[in-house]
PDB file of C-alpha atoms (C1' of nucleotides) in Angstrom:
ATOM      1  CA  UNK A 154     161.122 -43.999  -5.420  1.00 92.00           C
ATOM      2  CA  UNK A 155     161.730 -43.136  -1.773  1.00 97.00           C
ATOM      3  CA  UNK A 156     163.500 -39.864  -1.053  1.00 98.00           C
ATOM      4  CA  UNK A 157     167.007 -40.260   0.340  1.00 98.00           C
ATOM      5  CA  UNK A 158     168.665 -38.580   3.305  1.00 98.00           C
ATOM      6  CA  UNK A 159     170.385 -36.071   1.022  1.00 98.00           C
ATOM      7  CA  UNK A 160     167.019 -34.554   0.100  1.00 98.00           C
ATOM      8  CA  UNK A 161     166.327 -33.551   3.709  1.00 98.00           C
ATOM      9  CA  UNK A 162     169.839 -32.423   4.648  1.00 98.00           C
ATOM     10  CA  UNK A 163     169.402 -29.048   2.936  1.00 98.00           C
ATOM     11  CA  UNK A 164     168.047 -25.615   3.789  1.00 98.00           C
ATOM     12  CA  UNK A 165     164.527 -25.869   5.221  1.00 98.00           C
ATOM     13  CA  UNK A 166     163.013 -23.439   2.721  1.00 98.00           C
ATOM     14  CA  UNK A 167     164.354 -25.478  -0.214  1.00 98.00           C
ATOM     15  CA  UNK A 168     163.109 -28.741   1.286  1.00 98.00           C
ATOM     16  CA  UNK A 169     159.680 -27.207   1.944  1.00 98.00           C
ATOM     17  CA  UNK A 170     159.271 -25.975  -1.612  1.00 98.00           C
ATOM     18  CA  UNK A 171     160.444 -29.242  -3.159  1.00 98.00           C
ATOM     19  CA  UNK A 172     158.181 -31.356  -0.945  1.00 98.00           C
ATOM     20  CA  UNK A 173     155.181 -30.010  -2.874  1.00 98.00           C
ATOM     21  CA  UNK A 174     153.881 -32.663  -5.259  1.00 98.00           C
ATOM     22  CA  UNK A 175     155.717 -35.477  -3.435  1.00 98.00           C
ATOM     23  CA  UNK A 176     153.808 -38.386  -1.897  1.00 98.00           C
ATOM     24  CA  UNK A 177     153.579 -39.048   1.850  1.00 98.00           C
ATOM     25  CA  UNK A 178     153.221 -42.774   2.640  1.00 98.00           C
ATOM     26  CA  UNK A 179     152.252 -44.435   5.920  1.00 98.00           C
ATOM     27  CA  UNK A 180     152.066 -48.218   6.226  1.00 98.00           C
ATOM     28  CA  UNK A 181     150.173 -49.521   9.266  1.00 97.00           C
ATOM     29  CA  UNK A 182     148.462 -52.709  10.449  1.00 95.00           C
ATOM     30  CA  UNK A 183     145.172 -51.360   9.077  1.00 95.00           C
ATOM     31  CA  UNK A 184     146.528 -50.723   5.600  1.00 97.00           C
ATOM     32  CA  UNK A 185     148.438 -48.258   3.462  1.00 98.00           C
ATOM     33  CA  UNK A 186     147.576 -44.584   3.082  1.00 98.00           C
ATOM     34  CA  UNK A 187     149.188 -42.229   0.571  1.00 98.00           C
ATOM     35  CA  UNK A 188     148.662 -38.542  -0.093  1.00 98.00           C
ATOM     36  CA  UNK A 189     150.169 -35.899  -2.358  1.00 98.00           C
ATOM     37  CA  UNK A 190     151.636 -32.990  -0.441  1.00 98.00           C
ATOM     38  CA  UNK A 191     149.862 -29.803  -1.569  1.00 98.00           C
ATOM     39  CA  UNK A 192     150.541 -27.400   1.323  1.00 98.00           C
ATOM     40  CA  UNK A 193     153.471 -26.982   3.738  1.00 98.00           C
ATOM     41  CA  UNK A 194     154.961 -24.396   6.085  1.00 98.00           C
ATOM     42  CA  UNK A 195     158.629 -23.963   7.014  1.00 98.00           C
ATOM     43  CA  UNK A 196     159.705 -23.326  10.612  1.00 98.00           C
ATOM     44  CA  UNK A 197     163.271 -22.080  10.908  1.00 98.00           C
ATOM     45  CA  UNK A 198     164.275 -22.417  14.562  1.00 96.00           C
ATOM     46  CA  UNK A 199     167.168 -19.971  14.821  1.00 94.00           C
ATOM     47  CA  UNK A 200     165.337 -16.888  13.526  1.00 96.00           C
ATOM     48  CA  UNK A 201     161.630 -17.794  13.610  1.00 97.00           C
ATOM     49  CA  UNK A 202     159.539 -16.579  16.541  1.00 96.00           C
ATOM     50  CA  UNK A 203     156.721 -18.905  15.494  1.00 96.00           C
ATOM     51  CA  UNK A 204     158.889 -22.019  15.803  1.00 97.00           C
ATOM     52  CA  UNK A 205     158.943 -24.183  18.921  1.00 97.00           C
ATOM     53  CA  UNK A 206     162.721 -24.183  18.586  1.00 97.00           C
ATOM     54  CA  UNK A 207     163.031 -20.373  18.288  1.00 97.00           C
ATOM     55  CA  UNK A 208     166.380 -19.088  19.522  1.00 95.00           C
ATOM     56  CA  UNK A 209     167.784 -22.604  19.231  1.00 96.00           C
ATOM     57  CA  UNK A 210     165.697 -23.700  22.199  1.00 96.00           C
ATOM     58  CA  UNK A 211     166.389 -27.360  22.788  1.00 96.00           C
ATOM     59  CA  UNK A 212     163.835 -29.142  24.948  1.00 96.00           C
ATOM     60  CA  UNK A 213     162.428 -32.608  25.329  1.00 95.00           C
ATOM     61  CA  UNK A 214     159.969 -31.811  22.545  1.00 97.00           C
ATOM     62  CA  UNK A 215     162.253 -30.083  20.035  1.00 97.00           C
ATOM     63  CA  UNK A 216     165.399 -32.181  20.355  1.00 97.00           C
ATOM     64  CA  UNK A 217     164.580 -34.316  17.309  1.00 98.00           C
ATOM     65  CA  UNK A 218     165.065 -31.177  15.193  1.00 98.00           C
ATOM     66  CA  UNK A 219     168.702 -31.062  16.273  1.00 98.00           C
ATOM     67  CA  UNK A 220     169.554 -34.327  14.571  1.00 97.00           C
ATOM     68  CA  UNK A 221     170.002 -34.576  10.812  1.00 98.00           C
ATOM     69  CA  UNK A 222     167.085 -34.211   8.397  1.00 98.00           C
ATOM     70  CA  UNK A 223     164.534 -36.817   7.402  1.00 98.00           C
ATOM     71  CA  UNK A 224     162.946 -37.555  10.774  1.00 98.00           C
ATOM     72  CA  UNK A 225     159.348 -37.042  11.893  1.00 98.00           C
ATOM     73  CA  UNK A 226     158.588 -34.260  14.394  1.00 98.00           C
ATOM     74  CA  UNK A 227     155.093 -35.005  15.725  1.00 98.00           C
ATOM     75  CA  UNK A 228     153.366 -33.079  18.508  1.00 97.00           C
ATOM     76  CA  UNK A 229     149.973 -32.562  20.103  1.00 97.00           C
ATOM     77  CA  UNK A 230     148.440 -29.090  19.824  1.00 96.00           C
ATOM     78  CA  UNK A 231     145.512 -27.614  21.765  1.00 96.00           C
ATOM     79  CA  UNK A 232     145.206 -30.871  23.656  1.00 95.00           C
ATOM     80  CA  UNK A 233     143.350 -32.566  20.809  1.00 95.00           C
ATOM     81  CA  UNK A 234     145.139 -32.401  17.464  1.00 97.00           C
ATOM     82  CA  UNK A 235     148.275 -33.994  16.055  1.00 97.00           C
ATOM     83  CA  UNK A 236     150.595 -32.113  13.725  1.00 98.00           C
ATOM     84  CA  UNK A 237     153.206 -33.803  11.595  1.00 98.00           C
ATOM     85  CA  UNK A 238     156.480 -32.182  10.562  1.00 98.00           C
ATOM     86  CA  UNK A 239     159.526 -33.306   8.637  1.00 98.00           C
ATOM     87  CA  UNK A 240     162.879 -32.302  10.091  1.00 98.00           C
ATOM     88  CA  UNK A 241     165.192 -30.557   7.615  1.00 98.00           C
ATOM     89  CA  UNK A 242     168.847 -29.526   7.466  1.00 98.00           C
ATOM     90  CA  UNK A 243     171.842 -30.983   9.289  1.00 97.00           C
ATOM     91  CA  UNK A 244     172.741 -31.633  12.902  1.00 97.00           C
ATOM     92  CA  UNK A 245     172.420 -28.691  15.308  1.00 96.00           C
ATOM     93  CA  UNK A 246     170.227 -26.689  12.890  1.00 97.00           C
ATOM     94  CA  UNK A 247     166.593 -26.871  14.104  1.00 98.00           C
ATOM     95  CA  UNK A 248     164.345 -26.595  11.058  1.00 98.00           C
ATOM     96  CA  UNK A 249     161.090 -28.420  10.373  1.00 98.00           C
ATOM     97  CA  UNK A 250     158.458 -28.516   7.648  1.00 98.00           C
ATOM     98  CA  UNK A 251     154.835 -28.675   8.803  1.00 98.00           C
ATOM     99  CA  UNK A 252     152.643 -30.735   6.493  1.00 98.00           C
ATOM    100  CA  UNK A 253     149.390 -28.754   6.295  1.00 98.00           C
ATOM    101  CA  UNK A 254     147.392 -30.502   3.560  1.00 98.00           C
ATOM    102  CA  UNK A 255     147.380 -33.609   1.347  1.00 98.00           C
ATOM    103  CA  UNK A 256     145.462 -34.810  -1.682  1.00 98.00           C
ATOM    104  CA  UNK A 257     144.346 -38.387  -0.831  1.00 98.00           C
ATOM    105  CA  UNK A 258     145.760 -40.962  -3.286  1.00 98.00           C
ATOM    106  CA  UNK A 259     145.525 -44.402  -1.681  1.00 98.00           C
ATOM    107  CA  UNK A 260     143.720 -45.925   1.298  1.00 98.00           C
ATOM    108  CA  UNK A 261     140.883 -43.438   0.940  1.00 98.00           C
ATOM    109  CA  UNK A 262     138.358 -45.821   2.499  1.00 98.00           C
ATOM    110  CA  UNK A 263     140.655 -46.204   5.503  1.00 98.00           C
ATOM    111  CA  UNK A 264     140.959 -42.421   5.782  1.00 98.00           C
ATOM    112  CA  UNK A 265     137.180 -42.054   5.696  1.00 97.00           C
ATOM    113  CA  UNK A 266     136.873 -44.604   8.494  1.00 97.00           C
ATOM    114  CA  UNK A 267     139.466 -42.827  10.638  1.00 97.00           C
ATOM    115  CA  UNK A 268     138.015 -39.373   9.994  1.00 97.00           C
ATOM    116  CA  UNK A 269     134.371 -40.491  10.143  1.00 96.00           C
ATOM    117  CA  UNK A 270     133.403 -38.549   7.029  1.00 96.00           C
ATOM    118  CA  UNK A 271     132.734 -39.443   3.381  1.00 96.00           C
ATOM    119  CA  UNK A 272     133.770 -36.062   2.012  1.00 96.00           C
ATOM    120  CA  UNK A 273     137.174 -36.694   0.385  1.00 97.00           C
ATOM    121  CA  UNK A 274     137.985 -32.983   0.261  1.00 97.00           C
ATOM    122  CA  UNK A 275     137.721 -32.756   4.038  1.00 97.00           C
ATOM    123  CA  UNK A 276     139.940 -35.765   4.783  1.00 97.00           C
ATOM    124  CA  UNK A 277     143.326 -34.051   4.662  1.00 97.00           C
ATOM    125  CA  UNK A 278     142.843 -30.263   4.266  1.00 97.00           C
ATOM    126  CA  UNK A 279     144.449 -29.297   7.573  1.00 97.00           C
ATOM    127  CA  UNK A 280     147.342 -30.399   9.808  1.00 98.00           C
ATOM    128  CA  UNK A 281     145.195 -32.075  12.457  1.00 98.00           C
ATOM    129  CA  UNK A 282     142.965 -33.714   9.870  1.00 98.00           C
ATOM    130  CA  UNK A 283     145.678 -35.254   7.724  1.00 98.00           C
ATOM    131  CA  UNK A 284     147.423 -36.675  10.782  1.00 98.00           C
ATOM    132  CA  UNK A 285     144.197 -38.385  11.801  1.00 98.00           C
ATOM    133  CA  UNK A 286     143.522 -39.622   8.264  1.00 98.00           C
ATOM    134  CA  UNK A 287     147.067 -41.003   7.897  1.00 98.00           C
ATOM    135  CA  UNK A 288     146.949 -42.659  11.314  1.00 98.00           C
ATOM    136  CA  UNK A 289     149.849 -40.596  12.677  1.00 98.00           C
ATOM    137  CA  UNK A 290     150.133 -40.342  16.474  1.00 97.00           C
ATOM    138  CA  UNK A 291     152.657 -39.272  19.079  1.00 96.00           C
ATOM    139  CA  UNK A 292     154.188 -42.731  18.702  1.00 95.00           C
ATOM    140  CA  UNK A 293     155.507 -41.612  15.315  1.00 97.00           C
ATOM    141  CA  UNK A 294     157.663 -38.924  16.978  1.00 97.00           C
ATOM    142  CA  UNK A 295     161.248 -39.462  15.810  1.00 97.00           C
ATOM    143  CA  UNK A 296     160.396 -41.967  13.084  1.00 98.00           C
ATOM    144  CA  UNK A 297     163.030 -42.221  10.358  1.00 98.00           C
ATOM    145  CA  UNK A 298     161.547 -41.163   7.000  1.00 98.00           C
ATOM    146  CA  UNK A 299     164.235 -43.241   5.307  1.00 98.00           C
ATOM    147  CA  UNK A 300     162.670 -46.266   7.033  1.00 97.00           C
ATOM    148  CA  UNK A 301     159.901 -48.643   5.934  1.00 96.00           C
ATOM    149  CA  UNK A 302     156.656 -47.527   7.595  1.00 97.00           C
ATOM    150  CA  UNK A 303     156.515 -43.753   7.197  1.00 98.00           C
ATOM    151  CA  UNK A 304     158.278 -42.020   4.312  1.00 98.00           C
ATOM    152  CA  UNK A 305     158.001 -39.680   1.330  1.00 98.00           C
ATOM    153  CA  UNK A 306     158.339 -40.880  -2.245  1.00 98.00           C
ATOM    154  CA  UNK A 307     158.903 -39.104  -5.542  1.00 97.00           C
ATOM    155  CA  UNK A 308     155.700 -37.602  -6.958  1.00 94.00           C
ATOM    156  CA  UNK A 309     154.713 -35.417  -9.865  1.00 92.00           C
ATOM    157  CA  UNK A 310     156.946 -32.505 -10.818  1.00 92.00           C
ATOM    158  CA  UNK A 311     155.472 -29.140  -9.822  1.00 97.00           C
ATOM    159  CA  UNK A 312     156.273 -26.186 -12.050  1.00 97.00           C
ATOM    160  CA  UNK A 313     157.623 -23.063 -10.393  1.00 96.00           C
ATOM    161  CA  UNK A 314     154.607 -21.178 -11.678  1.00 97.00           C
ATOM    162  CA  UNK A 315     152.331 -23.566  -9.811  1.00 98.00           C
ATOM    163  CA  UNK A 316     153.944 -22.818  -6.442  1.00 98.00           C
ATOM    164  CA  UNK A 317     152.314 -20.098  -4.364  1.00 97.00           C
ATOM    165  CA  UNK A 318     154.212 -18.431  -1.510  1.00 97.00           C
ATOM    166  CA  UNK A 319     152.065 -16.849   1.191  1.00 96.00           C
ATOM    167  CA  UNK A 320     152.103 -15.842   4.847  1.00 96.00           C
ATOM    168  CA  UNK A 321     151.704 -18.576   7.403  1.00 96.00           C
ATOM    169  CA  UNK A 322     148.503 -19.228   9.317  1.00 95.00           C
ATOM    170  CA  UNK A 323     147.515 -18.976  12.974  1.00 94.00           C
ATOM    171  CA  UNK A 324     150.743 -17.541  14.327  1.00 91.00           C
ATOM    172  CA  UNK A 325     149.513 -14.052  15.240  1.00 90.00           C
ATOM    173  CA  UNK A 326     151.628 -14.132  18.394  1.00 91.00           C
ATOM    174  CA  UNK A 327     154.885 -14.307  16.398  1.00 93.00           C
ATOM    175  CA  UNK A 328     155.289 -10.558  15.709  1.00 92.00           C
ATOM    176  CA  UNK A 329     157.385  -9.868  12.585  1.00 94.00           C
ATOM    177  CA  UNK A 330     157.648 -13.597  11.834  1.00 95.00           C
ATOM    178  CA  UNK A 331     153.961 -13.447  10.859  1.00 94.00           C
ATOM    179  CA  UNK A 332     154.877 -11.780   7.594  1.00 95.00           C
ATOM    180  CA  UNK A 333     157.462 -14.280   6.352  1.00 97.00           C
ATOM    181  CA  UNK A 334     156.339 -15.958   3.134  1.00 97.00           C
ATOM    182  CA  UNK A 335     157.120 -19.436   4.383  1.00 98.00           C
ATOM    183  CA  UNK A 336     153.860 -21.152   3.490  1.00 97.00           C
ATOM    184  CA  UNK A 337     154.000 -23.004   0.165  1.00 98.00           C
ATOM    185  CA  UNK A 338     150.924 -24.267  -1.674  1.00 98.00           C
ATOM    186  CA  UNK A 339     150.140 -25.721  -5.094  1.00 98.00           C
ATOM    187  CA  UNK A 340     148.108 -23.141  -6.992  1.00 97.00           C
ATOM    188  CA  UNK A 341     144.420 -23.950  -7.571  1.00 95.00           C
ATOM    189  CA  UNK A 342     144.605 -27.344  -5.866  1.00 97.00           C
ATOM    190  CA  UNK A 343     141.191 -28.084  -4.275  1.00 96.00           C
ATOM    191  CA  UNK A 344     142.721 -29.905  -1.313  1.00 97.00           C
ATOM    192  CA  UNK A 345     144.612 -26.923   0.151  1.00 97.00           C
ATOM    193  CA  UNK A 346     143.270 -25.823   3.569  1.00 95.00           C
ATOM    194  CA  UNK A 347     140.993 -22.812   3.769  1.00 87.00           C
TER     195      UNK A 347
ATOM    196  C1'  DG B 287     154.183 -28.880  42.018  1.00 79.85           C
ATOM    197  C1'  DT B 288     151.479 -25.147  39.697  1.00 79.85           C
ATOM    198  C1'  DG B 289     149.835 -22.306  35.947  1.00 79.85           C
ATOM    199  C1'  DA B 290     149.427 -20.328  31.278  1.00 79.85           C
ATOM    200  C1'  DA B 291     149.305 -20.822  26.451  1.00 79.85           C
ATOM    201  C1'  DG B 292     149.002 -23.008  22.033  1.00 79.85           C
ATOM    202  C1'  DA B 293     151.950 -24.403  14.227  1.00 79.85           C
ATOM    203  C1'  DT B 294     143.563 -26.564  15.321  1.00 79.85           C
ATOM    204  C1'  DT B 295     138.933 -27.973  14.423  1.00 79.85           C
ATOM    205  C1'  DA B 296     133.974 -28.029  14.429  1.00 79.85           C
ATOM    206  C1'  DA B 297     129.984 -25.932  15.748  1.00 79.85           C
ATOM    207  C1'  DC B 298     127.955 -22.075  16.673  1.00 79.85           C
ATOM    208  C1'  DT B 299     125.728 -16.892  15.864  1.00 79.85           C
TER     209       DT B 299
ATOM    210  C1'  DG C 264     133.269 -13.970  12.749  1.00 79.85           C
ATOM    211  C1'  DT C 265     133.502 -16.116  17.468  1.00 79.85           C
ATOM    212  C1'  DT C 266     134.177 -19.770  20.816  1.00 79.85           C
ATOM    213  C1'  DA C 267     134.475 -24.168  23.315  1.00 79.85           C
ATOM    214  C1'  DA C 268     136.890 -28.414  23.633  1.00 79.85           C
ATOM    215  C1'  DT C 269     141.040 -30.220  26.066  1.00 79.85           C
ATOM    216  C1'  DC C 270     146.001 -31.654  27.651  1.00 79.85           C
ATOM    217  C1'  DT C 271     150.960 -31.548  26.744  1.00 79.85           C
ATOM    218  C1'  DT C 272     154.813 -28.749  27.189  1.00 79.85           C
ATOM    219  C1'  DC C 273     157.424 -25.285  29.266  1.00 79.85           C
ATOM    220  C1'  DA C 274     158.707 -21.800  32.792  1.00 79.85           C
ATOM    221  C1'  DC C 275     159.030 -20.802  37.347  1.00 79.85           C
ATOM    222  C1'  DA C 276     158.892 -21.780  42.343  1.00 79.85           C
TER     223       DA C 276
END
DNA sequence: GTGAAGATTAACT
DNA sequence: GTTAATCTTCACA
């Protein structure tokens, strides 16, 4: 069951938490890949110094966040890695959820081929890695997650007790925003990044 | 047009 | 724990 627009048109922190346990699906010419979302981070543009859209900055890169929720925000980081985000909330509110780790479910052989490794635990345990394993590129920027090729479907229910809230990673430059508990993970899942 | 920095990863010591 | 790889995006001139 594919998630509808209503799911994404809510507060970014709610969307982030509820995305845990859902399944990310990407259908390409090479085949289908699916992964359970086990780790995410929320980036809340208006108040978040770590966000690209901090202070409601609207640029060529961030403008997709100003539309309604349910679109893909994809960007290149450090010149060599792709990160995939899901835009949340309504028009004019720039919020995005960074997908940090997946548990591979389908198309594992295809993921191994793309990642050039046979270790399943290393296929998707980081933002750059899962993008490579899922075949996501800059061309997916702005893709509609209510469309046919790239979307999120209903997964297993995650109990509140299984959700861990921690500080985000690799944003030391963001001053007080470093301490916000906006990283959500599924407790004890072996596929969460290190 | 030029320059600095980064929501990471893998390979080091 | 530290560092190189590597290039788009953004700010400023």
